[in-house]
Coordinates of C-alpha atoms and ligand atoms in Angstrom, one line a residue:
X1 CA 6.3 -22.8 -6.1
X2 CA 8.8 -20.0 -7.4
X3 CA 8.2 -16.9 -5.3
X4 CA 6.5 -14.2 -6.7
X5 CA 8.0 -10.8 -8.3
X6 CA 7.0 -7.7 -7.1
X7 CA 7.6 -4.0 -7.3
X8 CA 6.2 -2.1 -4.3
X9 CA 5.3 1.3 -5.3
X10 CA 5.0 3.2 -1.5
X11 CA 4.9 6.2 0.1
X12 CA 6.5 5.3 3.4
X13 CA 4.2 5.8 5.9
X14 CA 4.6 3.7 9.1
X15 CA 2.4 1.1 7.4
X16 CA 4.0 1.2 4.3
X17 CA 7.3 0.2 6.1
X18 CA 5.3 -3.2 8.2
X19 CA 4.1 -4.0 4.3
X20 CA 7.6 -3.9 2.9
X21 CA 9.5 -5.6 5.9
X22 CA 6.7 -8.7 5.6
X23 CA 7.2 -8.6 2.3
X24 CA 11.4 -8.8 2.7
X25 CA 10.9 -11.3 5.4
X26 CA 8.9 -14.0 2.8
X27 CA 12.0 -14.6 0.3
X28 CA 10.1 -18.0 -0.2
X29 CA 6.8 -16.4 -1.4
X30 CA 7.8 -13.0 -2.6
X31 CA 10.9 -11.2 -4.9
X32 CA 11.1 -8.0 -4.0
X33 CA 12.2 -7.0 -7.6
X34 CA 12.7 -3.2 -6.4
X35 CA 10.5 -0.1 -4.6
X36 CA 9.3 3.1 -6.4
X37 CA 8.5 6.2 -4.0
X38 CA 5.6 8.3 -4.6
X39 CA 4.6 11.4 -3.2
X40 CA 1.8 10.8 -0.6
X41 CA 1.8 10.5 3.4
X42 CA 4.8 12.8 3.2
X43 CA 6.4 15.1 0.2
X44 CA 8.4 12.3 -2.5
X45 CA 12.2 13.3 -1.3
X46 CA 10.6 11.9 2.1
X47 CA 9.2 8.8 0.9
X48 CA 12.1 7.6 -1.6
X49 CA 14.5 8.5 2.2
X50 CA 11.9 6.3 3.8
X51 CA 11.9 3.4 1.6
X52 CA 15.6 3.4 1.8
X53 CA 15.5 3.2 5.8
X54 CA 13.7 0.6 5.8
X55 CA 15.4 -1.7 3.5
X56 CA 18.3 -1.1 5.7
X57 CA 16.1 -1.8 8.9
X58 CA 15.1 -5.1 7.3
X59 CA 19.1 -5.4 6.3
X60 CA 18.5 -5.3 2.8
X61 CA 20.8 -2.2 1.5
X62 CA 20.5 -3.8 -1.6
X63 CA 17.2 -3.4 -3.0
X64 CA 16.1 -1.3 -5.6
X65 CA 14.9 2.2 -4.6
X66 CA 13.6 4.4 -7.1
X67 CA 11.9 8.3 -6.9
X68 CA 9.0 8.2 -8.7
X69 CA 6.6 11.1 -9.4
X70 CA 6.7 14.3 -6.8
X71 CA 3.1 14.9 -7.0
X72 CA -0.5 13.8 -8.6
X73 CA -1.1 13.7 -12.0
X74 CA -3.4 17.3 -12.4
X75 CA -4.0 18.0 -8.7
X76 CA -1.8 19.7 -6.0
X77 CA -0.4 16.9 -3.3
X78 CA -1.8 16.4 -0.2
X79 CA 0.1 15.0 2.5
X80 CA -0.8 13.3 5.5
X81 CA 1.7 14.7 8.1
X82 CA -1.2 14.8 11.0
X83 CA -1.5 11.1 10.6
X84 CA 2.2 9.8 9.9
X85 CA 4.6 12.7 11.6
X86 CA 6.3 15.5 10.2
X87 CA 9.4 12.9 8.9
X88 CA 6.4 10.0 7.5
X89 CA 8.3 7.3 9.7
X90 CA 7.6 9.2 13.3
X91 CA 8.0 6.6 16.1
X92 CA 11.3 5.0 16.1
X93 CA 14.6 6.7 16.0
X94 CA 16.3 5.2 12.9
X95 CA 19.5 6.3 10.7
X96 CA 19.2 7.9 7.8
X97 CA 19.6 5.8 5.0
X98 CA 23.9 5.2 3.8
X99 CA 22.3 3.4 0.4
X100 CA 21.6 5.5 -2.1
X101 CA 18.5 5.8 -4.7
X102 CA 18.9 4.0 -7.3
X103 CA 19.4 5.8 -10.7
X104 CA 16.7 6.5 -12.9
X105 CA 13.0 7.8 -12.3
X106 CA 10.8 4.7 -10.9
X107 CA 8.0 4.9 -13.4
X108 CA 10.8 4.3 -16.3
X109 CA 11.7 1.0 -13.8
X110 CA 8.2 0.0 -13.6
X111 CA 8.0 0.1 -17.2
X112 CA 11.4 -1.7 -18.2
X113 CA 11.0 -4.0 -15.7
X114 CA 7.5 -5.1 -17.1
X115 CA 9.4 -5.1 -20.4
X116 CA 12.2 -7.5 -19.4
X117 CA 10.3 -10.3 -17.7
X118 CA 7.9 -12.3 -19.1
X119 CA 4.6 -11.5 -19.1
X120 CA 2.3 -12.5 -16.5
X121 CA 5.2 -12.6 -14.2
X122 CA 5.6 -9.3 -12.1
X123 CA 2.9 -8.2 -10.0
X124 CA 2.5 -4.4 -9.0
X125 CA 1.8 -3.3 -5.4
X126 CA 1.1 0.3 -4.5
X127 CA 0.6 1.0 -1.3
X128 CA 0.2 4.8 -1.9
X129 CA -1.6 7.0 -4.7
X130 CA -1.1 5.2 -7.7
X131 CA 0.3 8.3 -9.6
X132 CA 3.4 6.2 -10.9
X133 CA 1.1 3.2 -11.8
X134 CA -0.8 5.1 -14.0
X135 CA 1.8 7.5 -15.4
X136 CA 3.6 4.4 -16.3
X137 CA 0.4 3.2 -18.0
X138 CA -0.1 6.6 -20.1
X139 CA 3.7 6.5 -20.9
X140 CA 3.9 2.4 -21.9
X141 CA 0.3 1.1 -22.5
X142 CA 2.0 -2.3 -23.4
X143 CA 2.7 -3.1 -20.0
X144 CA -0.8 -3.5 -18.9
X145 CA -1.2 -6.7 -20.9
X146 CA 2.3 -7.6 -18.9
X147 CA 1.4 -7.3 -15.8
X148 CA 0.7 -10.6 -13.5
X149 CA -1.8 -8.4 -10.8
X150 CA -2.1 -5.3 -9.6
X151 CA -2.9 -5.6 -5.4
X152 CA -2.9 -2.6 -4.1
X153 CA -4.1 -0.7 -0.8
X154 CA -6.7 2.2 -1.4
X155 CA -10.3 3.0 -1.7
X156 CA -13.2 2.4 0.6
X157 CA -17.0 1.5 0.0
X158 CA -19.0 0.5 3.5
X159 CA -16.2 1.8 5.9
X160 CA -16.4 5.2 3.6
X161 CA -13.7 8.0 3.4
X162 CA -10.7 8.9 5.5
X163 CA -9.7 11.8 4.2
X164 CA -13.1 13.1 3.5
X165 CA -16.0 11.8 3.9
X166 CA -16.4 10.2 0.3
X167 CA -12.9 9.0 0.1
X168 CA -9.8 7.1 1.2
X169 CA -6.4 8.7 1.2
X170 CA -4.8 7.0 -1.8
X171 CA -7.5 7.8 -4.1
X172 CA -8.0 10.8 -3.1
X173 CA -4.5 11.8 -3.3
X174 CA -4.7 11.2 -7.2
X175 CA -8.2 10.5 -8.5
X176 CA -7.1 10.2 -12.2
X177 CA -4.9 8.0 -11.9
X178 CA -6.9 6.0 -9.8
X179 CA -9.4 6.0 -12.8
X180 CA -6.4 5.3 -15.4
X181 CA -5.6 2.6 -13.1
X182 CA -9.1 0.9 -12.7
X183 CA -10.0 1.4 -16.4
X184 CA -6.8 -0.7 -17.4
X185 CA -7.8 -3.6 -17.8
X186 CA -5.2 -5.0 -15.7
X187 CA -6.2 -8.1 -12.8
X188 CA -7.0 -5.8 -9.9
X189 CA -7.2 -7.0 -6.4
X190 CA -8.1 -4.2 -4.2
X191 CA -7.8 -3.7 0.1
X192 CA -9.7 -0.9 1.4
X193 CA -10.3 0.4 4.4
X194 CA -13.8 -1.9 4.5
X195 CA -11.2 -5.0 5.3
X196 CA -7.8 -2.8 5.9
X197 CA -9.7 -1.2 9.5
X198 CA -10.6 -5.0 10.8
X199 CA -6.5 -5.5 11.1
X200 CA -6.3 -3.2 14.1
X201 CA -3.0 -3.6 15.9
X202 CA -4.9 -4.3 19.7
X203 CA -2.7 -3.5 22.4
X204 CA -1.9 -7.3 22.9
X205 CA -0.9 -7.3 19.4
X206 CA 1.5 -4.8 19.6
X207 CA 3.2 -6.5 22.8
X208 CA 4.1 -8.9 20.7
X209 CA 6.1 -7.2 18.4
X210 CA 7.9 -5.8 21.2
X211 CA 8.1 -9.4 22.7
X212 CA 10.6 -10.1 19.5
X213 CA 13.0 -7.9 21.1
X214 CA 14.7 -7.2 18.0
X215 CA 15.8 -3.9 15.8
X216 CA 12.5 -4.3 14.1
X217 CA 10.5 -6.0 16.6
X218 CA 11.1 -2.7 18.8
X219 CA 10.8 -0.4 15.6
X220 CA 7.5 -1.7 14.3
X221 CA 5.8 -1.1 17.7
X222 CA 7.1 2.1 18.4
X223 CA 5.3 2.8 14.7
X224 CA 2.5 1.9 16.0
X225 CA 2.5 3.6 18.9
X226 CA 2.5 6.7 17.2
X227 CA 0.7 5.9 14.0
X228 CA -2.3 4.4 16.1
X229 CA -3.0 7.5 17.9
X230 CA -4.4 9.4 15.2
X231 CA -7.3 6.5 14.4
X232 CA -7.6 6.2 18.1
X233 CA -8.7 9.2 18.2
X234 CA -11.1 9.5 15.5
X235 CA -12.7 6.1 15.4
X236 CA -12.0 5.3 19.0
X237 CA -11.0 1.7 17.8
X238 CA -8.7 -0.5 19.7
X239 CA -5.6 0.2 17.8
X240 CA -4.1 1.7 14.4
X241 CA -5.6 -0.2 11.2
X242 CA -1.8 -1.7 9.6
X243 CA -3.4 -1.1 5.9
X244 CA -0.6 -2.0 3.9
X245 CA 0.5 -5.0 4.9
X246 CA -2.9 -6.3 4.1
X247 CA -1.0 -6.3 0.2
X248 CA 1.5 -8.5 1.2
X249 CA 0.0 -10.5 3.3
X250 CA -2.5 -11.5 0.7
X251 CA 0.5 -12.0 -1.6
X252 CA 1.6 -15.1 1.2
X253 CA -2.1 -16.5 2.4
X254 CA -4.8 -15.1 0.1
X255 CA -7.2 -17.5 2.2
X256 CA -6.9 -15.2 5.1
X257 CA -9.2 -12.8 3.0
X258 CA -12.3 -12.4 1.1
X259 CA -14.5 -10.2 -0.9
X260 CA -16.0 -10.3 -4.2
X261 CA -15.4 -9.4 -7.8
X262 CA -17.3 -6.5 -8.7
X263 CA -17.4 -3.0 -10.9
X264 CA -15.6 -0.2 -8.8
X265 CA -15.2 3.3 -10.7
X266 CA -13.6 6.5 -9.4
X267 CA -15.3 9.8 -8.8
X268 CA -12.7 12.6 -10.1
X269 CA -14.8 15.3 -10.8
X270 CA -17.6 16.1 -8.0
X271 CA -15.7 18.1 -5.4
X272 CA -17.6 16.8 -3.0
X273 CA -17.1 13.0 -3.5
X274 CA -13.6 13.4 -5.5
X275 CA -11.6 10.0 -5.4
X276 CA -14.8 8.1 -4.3
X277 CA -14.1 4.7 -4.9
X278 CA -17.9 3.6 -6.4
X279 CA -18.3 -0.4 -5.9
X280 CA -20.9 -2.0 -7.0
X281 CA -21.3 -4.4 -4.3
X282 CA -25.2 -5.6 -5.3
X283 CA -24.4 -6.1 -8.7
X284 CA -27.4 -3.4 -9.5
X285 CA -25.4 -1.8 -12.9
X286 CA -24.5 -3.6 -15.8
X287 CA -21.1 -2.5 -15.5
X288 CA -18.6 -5.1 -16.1
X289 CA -16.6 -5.8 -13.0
X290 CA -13.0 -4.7 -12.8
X291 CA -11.8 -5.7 -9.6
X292 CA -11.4 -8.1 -6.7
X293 CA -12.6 -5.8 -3.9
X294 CA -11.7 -7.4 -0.8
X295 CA -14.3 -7.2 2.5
X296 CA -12.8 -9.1 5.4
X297 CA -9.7 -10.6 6.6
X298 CA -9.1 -13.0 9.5
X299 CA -7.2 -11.0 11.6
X300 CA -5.9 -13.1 14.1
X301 CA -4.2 -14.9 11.4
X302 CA -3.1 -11.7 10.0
X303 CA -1.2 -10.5 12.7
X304 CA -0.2 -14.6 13.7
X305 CA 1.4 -14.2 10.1
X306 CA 2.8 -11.0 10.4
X307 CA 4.3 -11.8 13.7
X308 CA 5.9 -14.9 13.1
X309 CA 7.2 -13.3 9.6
X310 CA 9.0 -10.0 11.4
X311 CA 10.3 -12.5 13.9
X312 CA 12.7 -13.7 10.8
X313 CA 14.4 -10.2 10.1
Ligands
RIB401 O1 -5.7 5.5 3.7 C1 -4.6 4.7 4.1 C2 -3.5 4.7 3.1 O2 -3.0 6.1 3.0 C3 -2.3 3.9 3.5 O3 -1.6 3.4 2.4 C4 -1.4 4.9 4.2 O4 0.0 4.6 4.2 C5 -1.7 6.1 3.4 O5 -0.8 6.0 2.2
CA402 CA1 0.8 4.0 2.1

């Protein structure tokens, strides 16, 4: 089977960076067609910097990297510097990118790229608040009928918020164009933190990145050393959930996950509950559903996956 084309839209973020490498490290399964920052974990000239260092950590200097939007649609950014470091990428010590970004703003690639390949061909996967998704939406509302799938990390339902108590960073970063997003139309598979927190990096887990004794072996657990402490912390878990590589990892073995289709809104007007993601998990609305909202993962095949793909770069 042909690979499949993707953009990743991301906001780099130590998981981010473990979703992108797993993603460059499946050439069979997956065509990296290009990355589009977003302002999110860390301001946007920090993501679209990230990005780049880590293409160039997986040795791919010549992929795509595009500055999207700097901040939400109508709200001020938040960042998430307490959770990711004051650089996004705290952990390892790595070079500052020598690629440069590509030229051109990333929603305007988002939406020519749709335009140029067939339709049903390119599948969009943010990994951050889905500002550029949905700006690219309200700028090219042809491209929704274009797109093959949208997977993308965010939201939460049974595990509930992260940033607040109602909702999950990504959302909540940009509420509105969550809702654009979800209101599409578009094939939406979703992985929030109900599935994203059952793909803890354990201890053991982490040893075996190290074990690959390689650039990005060593560079993906010294992420995680520092990303996990923060969910340590707070949810006294074993180890730091690795959200975003849930994205790609369903791009390569969908069977190792599962949830149900089902009628998920956003909340982007009660202060209290603002970028709620609202699944209807029982069915008891008669709201069409709008999105494959994923539940669980098997997680030993996650990280066996994982593993045996960063072992390749
Ligand atoms: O809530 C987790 C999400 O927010 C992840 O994508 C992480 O990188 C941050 O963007
Ligand atoms: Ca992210």
């Amino acid at each position: 089977m042909a690979a499949r084309k993707i953009i990743i839209d991301t906001d780099p973020g130590q998981d981010d960076a473990v979703a992108i490498l797993l993603a460059l490290a499946s050439p069979d399964e997956i065509e990296v067609l290009g990355l589009t920052a977003v302002a999110g974990n860390v301001p946007l000239e920090l993501t679209a910097k990230n990005a780049r260092i880590v293409c160039e950590l997986a040795g791919r200097p010549d992929i795509p990297v595009y500055a999207g939007c700097d901040r939400p649609m109508n709200r001020e950014l938040v960042t998430a510097e307490h959770v990711h470091g004051k650089t996004g990428l705290d952990g390892p010590v790595l070079p500052d990118p020598e690629m440069p970004l590509a030229d051109g703003h990333g929603v305007d690639f988002i939406i020519d790229t749709l335009r140029a390949h067939a339709p049903g061909t390119v599948t969009l996967c943010p990994l951050g608040p889905l500002t550029n998704i949905a700006t690219a939406i309200e700028k090219a509302p042809d491209i929704v009928e274009r797109v093959q799938q949208i997977v993308l990390m965010g939201g939460a339902y049974f595990e509930v918020g992260n940033i607040t108590p109602a909702a999950e960073f990504n959302i909540y970063v940009d509420p509105q164009a969550a809702d654009i997003v979800f209101k599409s139309g578009a094939d939406i598979v979703v992985m929030p933190l109900d599935v994203t927190h059952d793909a803890l990096v354990t201890p053991h887990r982490n040893d075996a990145f190290r074990a690959l004794d390689s650039k990005v072996g060593h560079a993906v657990a010294e992420m995680t050393d520092f990303f996990e402490r923060f969910d340590k912390e707070k949810y006294g878990s074993d180890g730091a959930p690795l959200h975003d590589p849930c994205v790609t990892a369903y791009l390569i073995q969908p069977e190792l996950f599962s949830g149900r289709f089902v009628n998920v809104q956003i909340e982007t007007r009660s202060p209290l509950t603002m970028g709620m993601t609202v699944a209807d998990w029982w069915g008891v609305t008669d709201h069409p559903p709008n999105a494959l909202f994923i539940s669980d993962v098997d997680a030993d095949g996650f990280f066996k996956l994982l593993t045996e793909r960063l072992a390749r770069l």
